Amino acid sequence: MPPDPARQVETARLLLEAARYLGETLEPTRVYERFREILRDAIPHDGVIVSSFDPEQQVIRCEYAWVEGELLDVSIFPPLRLQATGGMQSEVIRTGLPLLTNDVPNRVRDSGTYYDVDGGGRIRKVPEEGPPKTQAALMLPVKHEGQVVGVVQLMTDSDAYDEAQLELAEGMVAQLGAAVRNARLHEEALRAGAEAAAARATARERERAAQVLEAVGDGIFSVDDAEAIGFWNRAAETITGMSAEAVHARTLAELGDGWATLRASVPAARADERPRAVTLPIDLDGRELWLSFVAVRTGDGVVYAFRDMTFERQFEESKYEFVATVSHELRTPMTAVLGAANTLLRGDIDLAPETSRQLLEMIATQAARLSEVTESVLLAGRLDRGEVDVERARVDVDGVVAQTVDALEPNLPATVRIERSLGAPGAVIGDANRLQQVLINLLDNAAKYSPNGGTITVRTARADGRIVIEVADEGTGIDAAERDRIFEKFYRGDSSNRLVPGGTGLGLYICRELLERMGGTIGVSSRPGAGSTFTVELTAA
Ligand code: ADP
């Protein structure tokens, strides 16, 4: 048949239109829609089905299905395996050649599997479930770099197709293939962009979480299932004194004894459980810290959080010690008072007047001791609460020292004597009563911690606008390790418990607090076994 010039012109026009418009949209379904619209008049059809072919898996999948005016959901079409013989789609894929048939009912009687689908999306196997409605079909391969990657089917229930239509469709499908590829690439680019944005967001979240972990006050670290330490935050560095670099990839056991038992001692909670805190002593370069740990299991290990409870622990201990010491300190004089009073009250024995007087004296002394202990406890409490007022007046130092020594001397044990070395330093700004209280405490201690007796020397001097009062003894002395701690509330030295009876551990604490309120300081130097020297400094008036 000679080519029909009018039809050739129409074909050229349609191809041009396809080239122009198919590439306009970047959505595959819209590309298919436009393809169908462009050839609506040139190739009348009741159905258009576009399938893709995956050469690796040898599977044909429906990508677009328009049947009897309806766009169908492609998921209703099961993926098909490429058939070795027969099957119209399979044949196009196998040969890479287009196919025109005007006798579909006859074709489907061949070998192969054929389906027919209507506008309601009902799929029937033909001819087993009745004859196909489709009379004629154009099947065109979609190629990419010479390989078939899909098939376009145009179907009609009433007409027949001719070679010219096949040619037109072929040309159009070539354009369609390119347009769909572009659309796919665009979709992929969008997806990759979205994935990159999501990855960036996750990275930002991670970074923020890491910043928070760095900033929190609790030590936090992770240990993987192979026991190696990974993350180690700044607080962990500060509390333990070990840098993240120094512990990285080491095992807990390598950090020392306390750490080695962490896994066994601290139960690791699962995500849905409440972690239980366990407080453990951890040795760090000879320093014992009490750390409270919680542990949470993660995908590939355990995350530990810990805080330093050393202070709280010491506080608890000192509270306990306080109760024990104060009760002991009160019980001893009370027992004596009670015993003496009961003896005096007995009607069955006649006490010599001298004995009665001694018993009464003992009651007076012990009652004074009782009130001393309670006074100390009350004063320490008031100092803590900031309720103690200290006068700031001119106080003649040598005068207060002489008066205090005079008052104390008669009560000292016979083995102890006091030597005065007063350097007429002048006056300080302070509170005479409170300064006297400090001196009584220091002189009392000097005598108490000189169990074998000795000389207590009280010295006063002036230097650089400061006035110094020293109380030196020849007693037990104080171990270097204890010298800082003896000014703490309730702290009692080890030796004092063994060698000397009595004491609340409040005396030096009260001295330091009172002196601070007068703008003064107190310090100690000592040779264990040979004596101690307490030095008070105040501003000269
Ligand atoms: P207390 O005497 O009631 O124990 P202090 O606060 O006065 O409490 O003293 C605290 C500790 O300091 C004492 O337990 C003792 O170990 C030590 N200490 C104080 N003064 C002396 C001293 N002159 N010589 C030796 N040790 C002392």
Coordinates of C-alpha atoms and ligand atoms in Angstrom, one line a residue:
M1 CA 0.0 0.0 0.0
P2 CA 1.5 3.4 -1.0
P3 CA 2.0 5.6 2.1
D4 CA -0.9 8.0 2.7
P5 CA 0.6 11.5 2.8
A6 CA -2.1 12.9 5.0
R7 CA -1.5 10.1 7.5
Q8 CA 2.3 10.6 7.3
V9 CA 1.8 14.3 8.2
E10 CA -0.5 13.3 11.1
T11 CA 2.1 10.7 12.3
A12 CA 4.8 13.3 12.2
R13 CA 2.6 15.8 14.1
L14 CA 1.8 13.3 16.8
L15 CA 5.4 12.3 17.3
L16 CA 6.4 15.9 17.6
E17 CA 3.6 16.4 20.1
A18 CA 4.8 13.4 22.0
A19 CA 8.4 14.7 22.0
R20 CA 7.2 18.1 23.2
Y21 CA 4.7 17.1 25.9
L22 CA 5.8 13.7 27.3
G23 CA 8.8 15.1 28.8
E24 CA 6.9 17.9 30.5
T25 CA 5.9 16.0 33.6
L26 CA 8.2 14.1 35.9
E27 CA 5.5 11.8 37.3
P28 CA 5.5 8.4 35.5
T29 CA 1.7 8.0 35.7
R30 CA 1.1 11.5 34.3
V31 CA 3.5 10.6 31.4
Y32 CA 1.4 7.5 30.6
E33 CA -1.8 9.5 30.8
R34 CA -0.5 12.1 28.4
F35 CA 0.8 9.3 26.1
R36 CA -2.7 7.8 26.0
E37 CA -4.3 11.2 25.3
I38 CA -2.0 12.1 22.4
L39 CA -2.8 8.9 20.5
R40 CA -6.5 8.7 21.5
D41 CA -7.7 9.5 18.0
A42 CA -4.8 8.1 15.9
I43 CA -5.0 4.6 17.6
P44 CA -8.5 4.1 19.2
H45 CA -8.3 1.8 22.2
D46 CA -10.2 0.4 25.2
G47 CA -7.2 -0.5 27.2
V48 CA -3.6 0.6 27.7
I49 CA -1.3 -1.5 29.9
V50 CA 2.3 -0.6 30.6
S51 CA 4.5 -3.3 32.2
S52 CA 8.1 -3.2 33.2
F53 CA 10.5 -6.1 32.8
D54 CA 13.2 -6.9 35.3
P55 CA 15.8 -8.9 33.3
E56 CA 17.6 -10.0 36.5
Q57 CA 14.6 -11.6 38.1
Q58 CA 12.9 -12.3 34.8
V59 CA 9.6 -10.8 36.2
I60 CA 7.0 -8.7 34.4
R61 CA 5.2 -6.1 36.6
C62 CA 2.3 -3.9 35.7
E63 CA 3.2 -0.2 36.0
Y64 CA 0.1 1.5 34.5
A65 CA -3.4 0.1 33.6
W66 CA -6.1 2.1 32.0
V67 CA -9.1 -0.1 31.0
E68 CA -12.5 1.1 29.6
G69 CA -12.1 4.6 30.9
E70 CA -10.8 3.6 34.3
L71 CA -7.4 3.9 35.9
L72 CA -6.8 0.7 37.8
D73 CA -4.7 0.1 40.9
V74 CA -1.7 -1.8 39.5
S75 CA -1.3 -3.8 42.7
I76 CA -4.2 -6.0 41.6
F77 CA -2.0 -7.5 38.8
P78 CA 0.2 -10.2 40.1
P79 CA 3.8 -10.1 38.9
L80 CA 4.3 -12.6 36.1
R81 CA 7.4 -14.7 35.2
L82 CA 8.7 -14.4 31.7
Q83 CA 7.2 -17.3 29.7
A84 CA 9.6 -19.4 27.7
T85 CA 7.1 -20.0 24.9
G86 CA 3.8 -18.2 24.1
G87 CA 2.4 -15.3 25.9
M88 CA 2.1 -12.1 23.9
Q89 CA 4.0 -9.9 26.4
S90 CA 6.7 -12.6 26.9
E91 CA 7.1 -12.9 23.1
V92 CA 7.7 -9.1 22.7
I93 CA 10.3 -9.3 25.5
R94 CA 11.9 -12.4 24.2
T95 CA 12.2 -11.1 20.6
G96 CA 12.5 -7.4 21.2
L97 CA 10.1 -6.9 18.3
P98 CA 6.7 -5.2 18.2
L99 CA 3.6 -7.3 17.7
L100 CA 0.3 -6.6 16.0
T101 CA -2.6 -9.0 16.3
N102 CA -6.1 -8.5 15.1
D103 CA -7.3 -11.9 16.3
V104 CA -6.7 -12.0 20.0
P105 CA -9.4 -14.7 20.7
N106 CA -7.5 -17.0 18.3
R107 CA -4.0 -16.1 19.6
V108 CA -4.9 -16.9 23.2
R109 CA -5.7 -20.5 22.3
D110 CA -2.0 -21.0 21.7
S111 CA 0.3 -22.1 24.3
G112 CA 1.0 -19.5 27.0
T113 CA -1.0 -17.8 29.8
Y114 CA -3.3 -14.9 29.0
Y115 CA -5.3 -12.6 31.2
D116 CA -8.2 -10.2 30.4
V117 CA -9.1 -7.4 32.7
D118 CA -12.2 -5.1 32.7
G119 CA -12.7 -1.5 33.8
G120 CA -13.9 -2.8 37.3
G121 CA -10.4 -4.4 37.8
R122 CA -11.7 -7.9 37.4
I123 CA -9.0 -10.2 36.0
R124 CA -10.0 -13.3 34.1
K125 CA -7.8 -16.1 32.8
V126 CA -8.6 -16.6 29.1
P127 CA -9.8 -18.5 27.4
E128 CA -10.4 -20.8 30.4
E129 CA -12.8 -18.3 32.1
G130 CA -14.5 -17.3 28.8
P131 CA -13.4 -15.6 25.6
P132 CA -11.4 -12.4 25.8
K133 CA -13.3 -9.2 25.0
T134 CA -10.2 -7.8 23.3
Q135 CA -10.2 -8.2 19.5
A136 CA -7.0 -6.5 18.4
A137 CA -3.8 -5.5 20.2
L138 CA -0.6 -3.6 19.6
M139 CA 2.3 -4.7 21.8
L140 CA 5.5 -2.6 21.7
P141 CA 8.8 -3.2 23.5
V142 CA 10.3 -0.4 25.6
K143 CA 14.0 -0.5 25.3
H144 CA 16.9 1.0 27.1
E145 CA 20.4 0.7 25.6
G146 CA 19.2 -2.2 23.4
Q147 CA 17.6 -4.2 26.2
V148 CA 13.9 -4.7 26.6
V149 CA 12.8 -3.1 29.9
G150 CA 9.1 -3.0 29.4
V151 CA 6.0 -3.6 27.1
V152 CA 3.2 -1.2 26.1
Q153 CA 0.0 -2.8 25.1
L154 CA -2.8 -1.0 23.3
M155 CA -6.1 -3.0 23.0
T156 CA -9.4 -2.6 21.3
D157 CA -12.6 -4.6 21.6
S158 CA -14.0 -3.6 18.3
D159 CA -11.5 -2.4 15.7
A160 CA -8.5 -3.8 14.0
Y161 CA -5.1 -2.1 14.0
D162 CA -2.9 -1.6 10.9
E163 CA 0.9 -1.4 10.2
A164 CA 0.8 2.4 10.1
Q165 CA -0.7 2.5 13.6
L166 CA 2.0 0.0 14.8
E167 CA 4.7 2.3 13.4
L168 CA 3.2 5.4 15.0
A169 CA 2.9 3.5 18.3
E170 CA 6.5 2.4 18.1
G171 CA 7.7 5.9 17.5
M172 CA 5.6 7.2 20.4
V173 CA 6.8 4.4 22.7
A174 CA 10.4 5.4 22.1
Q175 CA 9.5 8.9 23.3
L176 CA 7.6 7.4 26.2
G177 CA 10.5 5.3 27.3
A178 CA 12.8 8.3 27.5
A179 CA 10.2 10.4 29.3
V180 CA 9.5 7.7 31.9
R181 CA 13.2 7.2 32.4
N182 CA 13.6 10.9 33.1
A183 CA 10.7 10.8 35.5
R184 CA 12.1 7.8 37.3
L185 CA 15.5 9.5 37.6
H186 CA 13.8 12.5 39.0
E187 CA 11.9 10.4 41.5
E188 CA 15.1 8.7 42.5
A189 CA 16.9 12.0 42.9
L190 CA 14.0 13.2 45.1
R191 CA 14.2 10.1 47.2
A192 CA 18.0 10.4 47.5
G193 CA 17.6 14.0 48.5
A194 CA 15.0 13.1 51.1
E195 CA 17.2 10.3 52.4
A196 CA 20.2 12.7 52.6
A197 CA 18.0 15.3 54.5
A198 CA 16.8 12.6 56.9
A199 CA 20.4 11.4 57.4
R200 CA 21.5 15.0 58.1
A201 CA 18.6 15.4 60.6
T202 CA 19.6 12.2 62.3
A203 CA 23.2 13.4 62.4
R204 CA 22.1 16.7 63.9
E205 CA 20.0 14.9 66.5
R206 CA 23.0 12.7 67.4
E207 CA 25.2 15.7 67.7
R208 CA 22.7 17.4 70.0
A209 CA 22.3 14.3 72.1
A210 CA 26.1 14.1 72.4
Q211 CA 26.3 17.8 73.4
V212 CA 23.7 17.1 76.2
L213 CA 25.6 14.0 77.3
E214 CA 28.8 16.2 77.5
A215 CA 27.0 18.9 79.5
V216 CA 25.2 16.8 82.1
G217 CA 26.7 16.6 85.6
D218 CA 26.4 12.9 85.9
G219 CA 29.3 10.7 84.5
I220 CA 28.1 8.7 81.6
F221 CA 29.9 6.0 79.7
S222 CA 29.2 3.0 77.4
V223 CA 30.7 -0.5 77.5
D224 CA 30.1 -2.8 74.5
D225 CA 29.5 -6.5 74.7
A226 CA 33.2 -7.2 74.3
E227 CA 33.7 -5.1 77.6
A228 CA 35.4 -2.3 75.8
I229 CA 34.7 1.3 76.9
G230 CA 33.4 3.6 74.1
F231 CA 31.8 6.8 75.1
W232 CA 33.1 8.6 78.3
N233 CA 31.7 12.1 78.9
R234 CA 33.2 15.1 80.4
A235 CA 31.6 14.6 83.9
A236 CA 33.1 11.1 83.9
E237 CA 36.5 12.7 83.3
T238 CA 36.0 15.3 86.0
I239 CA 34.7 12.8 88.6
T240 CA 37.3 10.1 88.0
G241 CA 40.2 12.2 86.8
M242 CA 40.6 9.8 83.9
S243 CA 40.3 11.3 80.4
A244 CA 38.2 9.8 77.6
E245 CA 41.3 9.2 75.6
A246 CA 43.0 7.3 78.4
V247 CA 40.1 4.9 78.9
H248 CA 39.0 4.5 75.3
A249 CA 38.8 0.8 74.2
R250 CA 40.1 -0.4 77.6
T251 CA 38.0 -2.9 79.6
L252 CA 36.4 -2.0 82.9
A253 CA 38.6 -4.6 84.6
E254 CA 41.7 -2.6 83.5
L255 CA 40.4 0.5 85.3
G256 CA 40.8 -1.2 88.7
D257 CA 39.1 -3.3 91.4
G258 CA 35.8 -1.4 91.9
W259 CA 35.3 -1.1 88.2
A260 CA 35.9 -4.7 87.5
T261 CA 32.8 -5.8 89.6
L262 CA 30.5 -3.2 88.0
R263 CA 28.8 -5.7 85.6
A264 CA 28.1 -8.1 88.4
S265 CA 27.0 -5.5 91.0
V266 CA 24.9 -3.1 88.9
P267 CA 21.9 -4.7 87.2
A268 CA 21.5 -3.4 83.6
A269 CA 17.8 -2.5 83.1
R270 CA 16.1 -3.1 79.8
A271 CA 14.5 -0.2 78.0
D272 CA 11.1 -0.8 79.6
E273 CA 12.5 -1.3 83.1
R274 CA 13.3 1.2 85.8
P275 CA 17.1 1.1 86.5
R276 CA 18.1 0.6 90.2
A277 CA 20.9 2.7 91.6
V278 CA 23.7 0.9 93.4
T279 CA 26.4 2.8 95.4
L280 CA 29.9 1.3 95.4
P281 CA 33.3 2.3 96.7
I282 CA 35.7 2.9 93.8
D283 CA 39.4 3.3 94.4
L284 CA 41.0 6.1 92.3
D285 CA 44.7 6.5 92.8
G286 CA 44.4 5.8 96.5
R287 CA 41.4 8.0 96.9
E288 CA 38.1 6.3 97.7
L289 CA 35.0 7.6 96.0
W290 CA 31.5 6.4 96.6
L291 CA 29.8 6.4 93.3
S292 CA 26.1 5.7 92.7
F293 CA 25.6 3.8 89.4
V294 CA 22.6 3.0 87.2
A295 CA 22.9 0.9 84.1
V296 CA 20.7 0.5 81.0
R297 CA 21.1 -2.2 78.4
T298 CA 21.4 -1.0 74.8
G299 CA 21.5 -2.9 71.5
D300 CA 25.2 -3.8 71.7
G301 CA 26.2 -3.2 75.3
V302 CA 25.5 -1.3 78.5
V303 CA 25.4 2.5 79.2
Y304 CA 26.3 3.5 82.8
A305 CA 25.5 6.8 84.5
F306 CA 27.1 7.6 87.9
R307 CA 27.3 10.4 90.4
D308 CA 29.7 11.1 93.2
M309 CA 28.0 10.4 96.5
T310 CA 31.2 10.6 98.6
F311 CA 30.1 13.7 100.3
E312 CA 26.6 12.4 101.1
R313 CA 28.1 9.1 102.3
Q314 CA 30.5 11.0 104.6
F315 CA 27.7 13.1 105.8
E316 CA 25.6 10.0 106.6
E317 CA 28.5 8.5 108.4
S318 CA 29.2 11.6 110.4
K319 CA 25.6 11.9 111.3
Y320 CA 25.7 8.3 112.6
E321 CA 29.0 9.1 114.4
F322 CA 27.5 12.2 115.9
V323 CA 24.6 10.3 117.4
A324 CA 26.9 7.6 118.7
T325 CA 29.4 10.1 120.2
V326 CA 26.9 12.5 121.7
S327 CA 24.9 9.7 123.3
H328 CA 28.2 8.3 124.7
E329 CA 29.3 11.8 125.9
L330 CA 26.0 12.3 127.7
R331 CA 25.7 8.9 129.2
T332 CA 29.0 8.8 131.0
P333 CA 28.4 12.0 133.2
M334 CA 24.8 11.1 133.6
T335 CA 25.6 7.7 135.0
A336 CA 27.9 9.4 137.5
V337 CA 25.3 12.0 138.5
L338 CA 22.7 9.3 138.9
G339 CA 25.0 7.1 141.0
A340 CA 26.0 10.0 143.3
A341 CA 22.5 11.2 143.8
N342 CA 21.1 7.8 144.6
T343 CA 23.9 7.2 147.2
L344 CA 23.1 10.6 148.8
L345 CA 19.4 9.7 148.9
R346 CA 19.8 6.3 150.7
G347 CA 18.4 6.4 154.2
D348 CA 20.0 3.1 155.3
I349 CA 23.6 4.4 155.5
D350 CA 25.0 7.3 157.3
L351 CA 27.4 9.1 155.0
A352 CA 30.3 11.0 156.5
P353 CA 29.9 14.8 155.8
E354 CA 33.2 14.7 153.7
T355 CA 31.8 11.8 151.5
S356 CA 28.5 13.7 151.0
R357 CA 30.5 16.8 149.9
Q358 CA 32.6 14.8 147.5
L359 CA 29.5 13.2 146.0
L360 CA 27.9 16.6 145.6
E361 CA 31.0 18.0 144.0
M362 CA 31.0 15.1 141.6
I363 CA 27.4 15.9 140.7
A364 CA 28.3 19.5 140.1
T365 CA 31.3 18.6 137.9
Q366 CA 29.4 16.1 135.8
A367 CA 26.4 18.3 135.4
A368 CA 28.8 21.0 134.2
R369 CA 30.2 18.5 131.7
L370 CA 26.7 17.6 130.6
S371 CA 25.8 21.2 130.0
E372 CA 29.1 21.7 128.1
V373 CA 28.3 18.9 125.7
T374 CA 24.8 20.2 125.1
E375 CA 26.0 23.8 124.7
S376 CA 28.5 22.6 122.1
V377 CA 25.9 20.8 120.1
L378 CA 23.5 23.7 120.3
L379 CA 26.1 26.2 119.4
A380 CA 27.3 24.2 116.4
G381 CA 23.7 24.0 115.2
R382 CA 23.2 27.7 115.6
L383 CA 26.5 28.4 113.7
D384 CA 25.3 26.2 110.9
R385 CA 22.0 28.1 110.7
G386 CA 23.8 31.5 110.8
E387 CA 22.2 32.4 114.1
V388 CA 25.4 33.4 116.0
D389 CA 26.2 37.1 116.3
V390 CA 29.8 38.1 116.9
E391 CA 30.6 41.5 118.3
R392 CA 33.3 43.5 116.5
A393 CA 34.8 45.6 119.3
R394 CA 38.4 46.3 120.5
V395 CA 39.7 43.4 122.5
D396 CA 42.9 43.5 124.5
V397 CA 44.5 40.1 123.6
D398 CA 46.9 39.7 126.5
G399 CA 44.1 40.6 128.9
V400 CA 41.8 37.9 127.5
V401 CA 44.6 35.3 127.4
A402 CA 45.6 36.0 131.0
Q403 CA 42.1 35.9 132.3
T404 CA 41.4 32.6 130.6
V405 CA 44.6 30.9 131.8
D406 CA 43.9 32.2 135.3
A407 CA 40.5 30.6 135.3
L408 CA 41.6 27.3 133.8
E409 CA 44.9 26.7 135.7
P410 CA 43.4 25.5 139.0
N411 CA 41.4 22.7 137.2
L412 CA 44.4 21.3 135.3
P413 CA 45.8 17.9 136.1
A414 CA 48.9 18.0 138.3
T415 CA 51.1 16.8 135.4
V416 CA 50.3 19.7 133.1
R417 CA 51.5 23.3 133.6
I418 CA 50.9 26.4 131.5
E419 CA 53.6 28.8 130.5
R420 CA 52.7 32.3 129.3
S421 CA 54.8 34.2 126.8
L422 CA 52.8 37.3 126.3
G423 CA 54.3 39.8 123.8
A424 CA 51.9 42.7 124.4
P425 CA 50.6 42.7 120.9
G426 CA 47.8 45.2 121.6
A427 CA 44.2 44.9 120.6
V428 CA 42.2 43.1 117.9
I429 CA 38.8 43.7 116.4
G430 CA 36.6 40.9 117.7
D431 CA 34.4 39.6 120.4
A432 CA 36.0 39.1 123.9
N433 CA 33.6 36.3 125.0
R434 CA 34.0 34.4 121.7
L435 CA 37.7 34.7 121.8
Q436 CA 37.8 33.4 125.3
Q437 CA 35.6 30.5 124.2
V438 CA 38.2 29.7 121.5
L439 CA 41.1 29.8 124.0
I440 CA 39.2 27.6 126.4
N441 CA 38.7 25.0 123.7
L442 CA 42.4 25.1 122.6
L443 CA 43.7 24.9 126.2
D444 CA 41.3 22.2 127.1
N445 CA 42.4 20.1 124.1
A446 CA 46.1 20.8 124.8
A447 CA 45.6 19.4 128.3
K448 CA 43.3 16.6 127.2
Y449 CA 45.7 15.4 124.5
S450 CA 48.7 15.4 126.8
P451 CA 48.0 12.2 128.7
N452 CA 51.5 12.1 130.0
G453 CA 51.5 15.7 131.1
G454 CA 53.8 18.4 129.9
T455 CA 54.0 22.1 129.4
I456 CA 51.4 24.1 127.5
T457 CA 52.8 27.3 126.1
V458 CA 50.6 30.3 125.3
R459 CA 52.3 32.9 123.1
T460 CA 51.0 36.2 121.8
A461 CA 52.8 38.4 119.2
R462 CA 52.1 41.0 116.5
A463 CA 53.3 40.7 112.9
D464 CA 52.3 42.7 109.8
G465 CA 49.1 44.1 111.2
R466 CA 48.0 40.7 112.4
I467 CA 48.0 39.4 115.9
V468 CA 49.0 35.8 116.5
I469 CA 48.0 33.6 119.5
E470 CA 49.7 30.2 119.7
V471 CA 48.8 27.3 122.0
A472 CA 51.5 24.7 121.9
D473 CA 51.5 21.4 123.8
E474 CA 53.8 18.4 124.2
G475 CA 51.1 15.9 123.8
T476 CA 50.2 13.1 121.3
G477 CA 50.5 15.3 118.2
I478 CA 48.3 14.9 115.1
D479 CA 49.0 12.7 112.1
A480 CA 49.6 14.7 108.9
A481 CA 46.6 13.0 107.2
E482 CA 44.3 14.2 109.9
R483 CA 45.4 17.8 110.2
D484 CA 42.9 19.1 107.6
R485 CA 40.0 17.1 109.0
I486 CA 40.2 18.0 112.7
F487 CA 38.3 21.3 112.0
E488 CA 35.4 19.4 110.4
K489 CA 32.2 19.1 112.4
F490 CA 32.1 15.9 114.5
Y491 CA 35.6 14.8 113.4
R492 CA 37.5 13.0 116.1
G493 CA 41.0 11.8 115.6
D494 CA 41.8 8.1 115.8
S495 CA 44.3 8.5 118.6
S496 CA 41.9 10.6 120.7
N497 CA 39.5 7.7 120.8
R498 CA 42.1 5.3 122.2
L499 CA 44.1 7.5 124.5
V500 CA 41.8 10.1 125.9
P501 CA 38.2 9.8 127.0
G502 CA 35.5 12.1 126.0
G503 CA 34.9 14.6 123.2
T504 CA 32.2 15.5 120.6
G505 CA 34.5 16.5 117.7
L506 CA 32.8 19.9 117.8
G507 CA 35.5 22.0 119.7
L508 CA 37.8 22.9 116.8
Y509 CA 34.8 23.3 114.4
I510 CA 33.3 25.8 116.7
C511 CA 36.7 27.6 117.1
R512 CA 37.1 27.9 113.3
E513 CA 33.6 29.1 112.7
L514 CA 33.8 31.7 115.5
L515 CA 37.2 33.0 114.3
E516 CA 35.9 33.2 110.7
R517 CA 33.1 35.5 111.9
M518 CA 35.7 37.7 113.6
G519 CA 37.7 37.8 110.3
G520 CA 40.4 35.5 111.8
T521 CA 41.9 32.1 110.9
I522 CA 43.1 29.0 112.7
G523 CA 45.8 26.5 111.7
V524 CA 47.8 23.7 113.2
S525 CA 51.3 22.3 113.0
S526 CA 52.4 19.2 114.8
R527 CA 55.0 16.5 115.3
P528 CA 53.2 13.3 116.0
G529 CA 54.3 12.0 119.4
A530 CA 55.9 15.3 120.3
G531 CA 53.1 17.8 120.4
S532 CA 50.9 20.2 118.4
T533 CA 50.8 24.0 118.0
F534 CA 47.5 25.7 117.2
T535 CA 47.9 29.2 115.7
V536 CA 45.1 31.8 115.7
E537 CA 45.4 35.0 113.6
L538 CA 43.3 38.1 113.9
T539 CA 43.4 41.6 112.5
A540 CA 45.0 44.1 114.8
A541 CA 42.8 47.0 115.8
Ligands
ADP1 P1 37.2 16.6 120.5 O1 38.4 17.1 121.3 O2 35.9 16.6 121.2 O3 37.4 15.2 119.9 P2 37.9 18.7 118.7 O4 37.1 19.3 117.6 O5 38.2 19.7 119.8 O6 37.0 17.5 119.2 O7 39.1 18.1 118.1 C1 39.1 17.2 117.0 C2 40.2 16.2 117.0 O8 41.4 16.9 116.8 C3 40.3 15.5 118.3 O9 39.5 14.3 118.4 C4 41.8 15.1 118.3 O10 42.0 13.9 117.6 C5 42.5 16.2 117.5 N1 43.1 17.3 118.4 C6 42.6 18.4 118.8 N2 43.4 19.1 119.6 C7 44.5 18.3 119.7 C8 45.8 18.5 120.4 N3 46.1 19.6 121.1 N4 46.7 17.5 120.3 C9 46.4 16.4 119.6 N5 45.2 16.2 118.9 C10 44.3 17.2 119.0

